[in-house]
Coordinates of N, CA and C in Angstrom, one line a residue:
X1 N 0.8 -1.2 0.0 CA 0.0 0.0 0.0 C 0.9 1.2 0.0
X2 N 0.6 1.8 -0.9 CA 1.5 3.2 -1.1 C 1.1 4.4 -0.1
X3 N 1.7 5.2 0.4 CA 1.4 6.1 1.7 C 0.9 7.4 0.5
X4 N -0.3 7.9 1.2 CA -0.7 9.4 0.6 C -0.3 10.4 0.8
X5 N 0.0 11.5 -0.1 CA 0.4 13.1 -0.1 C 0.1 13.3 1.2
X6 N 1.5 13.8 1.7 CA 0.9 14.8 2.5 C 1.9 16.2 2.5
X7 N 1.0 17.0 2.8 CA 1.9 18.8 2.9 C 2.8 18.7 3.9
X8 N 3.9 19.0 3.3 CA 5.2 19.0 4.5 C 4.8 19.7 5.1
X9 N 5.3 19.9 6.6 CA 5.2 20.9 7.6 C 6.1 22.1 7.7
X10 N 5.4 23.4 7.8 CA 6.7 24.7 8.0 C 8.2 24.7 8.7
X11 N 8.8 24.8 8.6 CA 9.9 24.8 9.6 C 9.4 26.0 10.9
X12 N 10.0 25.8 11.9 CA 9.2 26.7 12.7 C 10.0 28.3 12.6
X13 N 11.0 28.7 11.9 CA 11.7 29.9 11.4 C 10.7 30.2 10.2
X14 N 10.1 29.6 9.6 CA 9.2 29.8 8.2 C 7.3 29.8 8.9
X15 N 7.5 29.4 10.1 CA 6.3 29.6 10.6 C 6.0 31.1 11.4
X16 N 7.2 31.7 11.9 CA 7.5 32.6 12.5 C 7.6 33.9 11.3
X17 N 8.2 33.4 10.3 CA 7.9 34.7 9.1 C 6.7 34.9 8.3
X18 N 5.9 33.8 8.8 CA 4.7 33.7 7.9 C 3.6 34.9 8.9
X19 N 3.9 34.1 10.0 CA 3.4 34.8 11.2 C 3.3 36.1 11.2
X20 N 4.8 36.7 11.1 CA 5.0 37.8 11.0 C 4.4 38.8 9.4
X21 N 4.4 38.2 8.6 CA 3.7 38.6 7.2 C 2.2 38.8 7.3
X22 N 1.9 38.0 8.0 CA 0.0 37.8 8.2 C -0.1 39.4 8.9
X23 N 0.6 39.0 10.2 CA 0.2 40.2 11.4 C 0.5 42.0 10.3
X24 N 1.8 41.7 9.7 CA 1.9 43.2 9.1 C 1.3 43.3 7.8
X25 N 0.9 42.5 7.0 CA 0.1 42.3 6.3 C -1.7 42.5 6.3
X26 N -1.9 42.5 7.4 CA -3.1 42.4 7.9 C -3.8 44.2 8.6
X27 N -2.4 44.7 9.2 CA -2.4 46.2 9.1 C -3.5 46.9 8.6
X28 N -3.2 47.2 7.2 CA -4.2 47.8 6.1 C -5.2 47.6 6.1
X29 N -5.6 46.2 6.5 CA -6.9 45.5 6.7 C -7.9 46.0 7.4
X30 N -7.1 45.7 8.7 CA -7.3 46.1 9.8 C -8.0 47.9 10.1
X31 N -7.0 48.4 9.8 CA -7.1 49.8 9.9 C -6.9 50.6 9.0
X32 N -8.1 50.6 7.9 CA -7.8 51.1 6.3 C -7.6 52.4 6.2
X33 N -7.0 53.3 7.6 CA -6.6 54.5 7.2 C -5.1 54.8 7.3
X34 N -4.3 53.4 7.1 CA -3.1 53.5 7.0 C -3.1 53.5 5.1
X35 N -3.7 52.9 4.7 CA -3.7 53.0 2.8 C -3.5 53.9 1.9
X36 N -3.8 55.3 2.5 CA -3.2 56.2 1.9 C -2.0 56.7 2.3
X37 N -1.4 55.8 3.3 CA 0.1 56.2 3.8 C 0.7 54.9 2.7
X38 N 0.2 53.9 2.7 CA 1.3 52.8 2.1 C 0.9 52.1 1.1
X39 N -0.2 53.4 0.0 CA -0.5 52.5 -1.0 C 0.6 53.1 -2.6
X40 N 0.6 52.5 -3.2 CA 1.5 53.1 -4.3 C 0.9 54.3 -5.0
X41 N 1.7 55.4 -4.8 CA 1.8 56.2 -5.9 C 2.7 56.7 -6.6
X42 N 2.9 56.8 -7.9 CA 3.7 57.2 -8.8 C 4.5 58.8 -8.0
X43 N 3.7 59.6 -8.4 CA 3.9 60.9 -8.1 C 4.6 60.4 -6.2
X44 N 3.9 60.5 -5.8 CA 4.9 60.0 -4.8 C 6.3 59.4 -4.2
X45 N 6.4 58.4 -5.1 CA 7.5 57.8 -5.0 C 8.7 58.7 -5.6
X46 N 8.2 59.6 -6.5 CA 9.5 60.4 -7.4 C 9.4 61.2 -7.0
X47 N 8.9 61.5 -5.5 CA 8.6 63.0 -4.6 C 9.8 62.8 -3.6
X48 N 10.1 61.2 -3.7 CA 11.3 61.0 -2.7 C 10.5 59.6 -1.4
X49 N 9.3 59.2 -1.6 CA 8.7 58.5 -0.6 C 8.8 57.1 -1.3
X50 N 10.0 57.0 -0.8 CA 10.1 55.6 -1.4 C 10.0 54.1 -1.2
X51 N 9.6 54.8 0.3 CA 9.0 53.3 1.0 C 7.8 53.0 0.4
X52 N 7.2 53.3 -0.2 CA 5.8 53.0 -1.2 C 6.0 52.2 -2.0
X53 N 7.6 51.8 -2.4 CA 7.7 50.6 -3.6 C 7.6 49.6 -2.5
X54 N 7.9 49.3 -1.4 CA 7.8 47.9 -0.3 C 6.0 47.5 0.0
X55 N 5.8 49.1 0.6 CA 4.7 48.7 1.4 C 3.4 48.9 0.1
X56 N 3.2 48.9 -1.0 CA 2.5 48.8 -1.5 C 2.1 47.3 -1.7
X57 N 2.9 46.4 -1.7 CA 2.6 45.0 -1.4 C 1.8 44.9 -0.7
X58 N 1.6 45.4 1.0 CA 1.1 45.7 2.1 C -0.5 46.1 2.2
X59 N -1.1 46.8 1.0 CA -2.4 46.9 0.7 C -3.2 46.5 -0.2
X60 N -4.4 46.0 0.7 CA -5.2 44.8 -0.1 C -6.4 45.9 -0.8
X61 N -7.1 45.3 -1.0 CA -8.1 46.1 -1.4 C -9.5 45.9 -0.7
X62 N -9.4 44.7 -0.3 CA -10.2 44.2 0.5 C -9.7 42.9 1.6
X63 N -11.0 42.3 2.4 CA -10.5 40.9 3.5 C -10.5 39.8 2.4
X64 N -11.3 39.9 1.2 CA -11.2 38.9 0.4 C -9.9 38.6 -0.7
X65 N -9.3 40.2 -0.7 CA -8.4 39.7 -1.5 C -7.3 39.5 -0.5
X66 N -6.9 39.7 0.4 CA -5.8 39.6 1.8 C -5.8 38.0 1.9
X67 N -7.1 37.5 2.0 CA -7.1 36.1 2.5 C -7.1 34.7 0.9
X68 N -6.7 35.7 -0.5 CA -6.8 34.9 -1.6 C -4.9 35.0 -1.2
X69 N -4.0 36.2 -1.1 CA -3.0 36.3 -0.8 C -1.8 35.4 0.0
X70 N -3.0 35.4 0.9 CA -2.3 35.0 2.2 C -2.3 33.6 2.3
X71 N -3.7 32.7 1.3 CA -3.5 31.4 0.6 C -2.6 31.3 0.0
X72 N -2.0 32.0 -1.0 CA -1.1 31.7 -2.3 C -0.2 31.7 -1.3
X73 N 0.2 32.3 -0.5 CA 1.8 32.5 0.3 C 1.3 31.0 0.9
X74 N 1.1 30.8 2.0 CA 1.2 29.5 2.6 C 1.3 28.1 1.4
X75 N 0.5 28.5 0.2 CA 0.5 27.3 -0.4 C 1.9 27.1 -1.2
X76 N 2.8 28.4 -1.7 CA 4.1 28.6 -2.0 C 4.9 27.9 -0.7
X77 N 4.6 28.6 0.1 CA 5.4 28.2 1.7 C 5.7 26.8 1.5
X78 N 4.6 26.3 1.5 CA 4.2 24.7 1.9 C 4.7 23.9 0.9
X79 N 4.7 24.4 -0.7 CA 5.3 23.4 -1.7 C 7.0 23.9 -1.5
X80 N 7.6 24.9 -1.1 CA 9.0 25.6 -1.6 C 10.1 25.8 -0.4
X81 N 9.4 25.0 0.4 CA 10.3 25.7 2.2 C 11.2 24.9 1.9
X82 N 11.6 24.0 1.7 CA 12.9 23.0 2.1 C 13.7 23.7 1.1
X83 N 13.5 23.7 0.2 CA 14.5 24.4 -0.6 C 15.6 25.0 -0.2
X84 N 14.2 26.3 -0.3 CA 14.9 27.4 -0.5 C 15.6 27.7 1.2
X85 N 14.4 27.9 2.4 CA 14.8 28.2 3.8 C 14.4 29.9 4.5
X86 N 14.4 30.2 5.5 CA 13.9 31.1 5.7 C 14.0 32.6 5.1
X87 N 15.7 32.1 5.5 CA 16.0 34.1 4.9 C 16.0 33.9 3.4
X88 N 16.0 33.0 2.4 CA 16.1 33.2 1.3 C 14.8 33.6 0.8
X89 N 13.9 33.2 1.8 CA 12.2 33.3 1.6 C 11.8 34.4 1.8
X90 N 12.5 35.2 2.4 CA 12.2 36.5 3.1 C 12.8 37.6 2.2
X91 N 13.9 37.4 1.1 CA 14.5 37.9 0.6 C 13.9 38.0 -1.2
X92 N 13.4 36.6 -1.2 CA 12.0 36.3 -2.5 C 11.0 37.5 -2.3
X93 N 10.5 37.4 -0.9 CA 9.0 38.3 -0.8 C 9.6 39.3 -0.5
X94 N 10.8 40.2 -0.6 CA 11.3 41.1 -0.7 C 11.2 42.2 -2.2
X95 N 12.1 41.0 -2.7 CA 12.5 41.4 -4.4 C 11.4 41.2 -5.3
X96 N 10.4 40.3 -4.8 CA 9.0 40.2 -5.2 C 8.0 41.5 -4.9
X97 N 8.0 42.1 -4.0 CA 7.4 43.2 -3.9 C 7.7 45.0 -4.8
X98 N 9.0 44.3 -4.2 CA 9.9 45.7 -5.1 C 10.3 45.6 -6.2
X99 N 10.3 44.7 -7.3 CA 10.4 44.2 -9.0 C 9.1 44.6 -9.4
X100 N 7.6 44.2 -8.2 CA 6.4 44.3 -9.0 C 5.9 45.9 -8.7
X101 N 6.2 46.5 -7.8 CA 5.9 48.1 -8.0 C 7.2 48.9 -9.2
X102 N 8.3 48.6 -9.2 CA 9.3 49.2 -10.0 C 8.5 49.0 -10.9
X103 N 8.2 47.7 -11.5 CA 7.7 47.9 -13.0 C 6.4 48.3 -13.0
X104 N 5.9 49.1 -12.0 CA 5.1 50.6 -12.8 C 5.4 51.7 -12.8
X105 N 6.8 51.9 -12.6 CA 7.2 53.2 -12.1 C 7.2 53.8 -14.0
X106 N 7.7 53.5 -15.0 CA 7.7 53.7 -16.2 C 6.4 54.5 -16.5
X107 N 6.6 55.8 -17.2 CA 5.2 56.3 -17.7 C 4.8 55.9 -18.8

């Protein structure tokens, strides 16, 4: 009898950053009058507010789209942890954030 799939479990360093992504990720959510502090704007960012290429990742638009997000991350987590490992993971959802706002900076 052959054993069934099963989803590897987090490392507990990868449970602890996920942790940490939910809670500051959830921010915006939470208290949608942070959104116009950390949502992307063009004009802004070339005004010198450049933390807007990071934290625009950071705002959802809704609880529905936060919690389609925060699926895709755990279900990446869960197929890609052994790999890669924590800081490498943290350094993906880094370059991933700031590659996908750069490429709207272009007019």
């Amino acid at each position: 009898m052959q054993p069934g799939f099963r989803w590897p479990i987090p490392s507990p360093a990868n449970l602890v950053l996920a942790a940490g992504l939910v809670c500051f990720t959830a921010l915006p959510v939470v208290f949608p009058s942070l959104q116009p502090i950390l949502r992307y704007e063009r004009s802004a960012v070339l005004a010198g507010e450049f933390w807007r290429l990071l934290s625009a990742s950071l705002v959802h638009t809704n609880l529905n789209h936060w919690l389609l997000n925060m699926g895709g991350f755990f279900l990446a987590l869960s197929l890609f942890e052994s790999p890669i490992g924590p800081c490498r993971w943290l350094c993906v959802l880094v370059l991933s954030a700031l590659t996908s706002t750069v490429g709207l900076m272009p007019d």
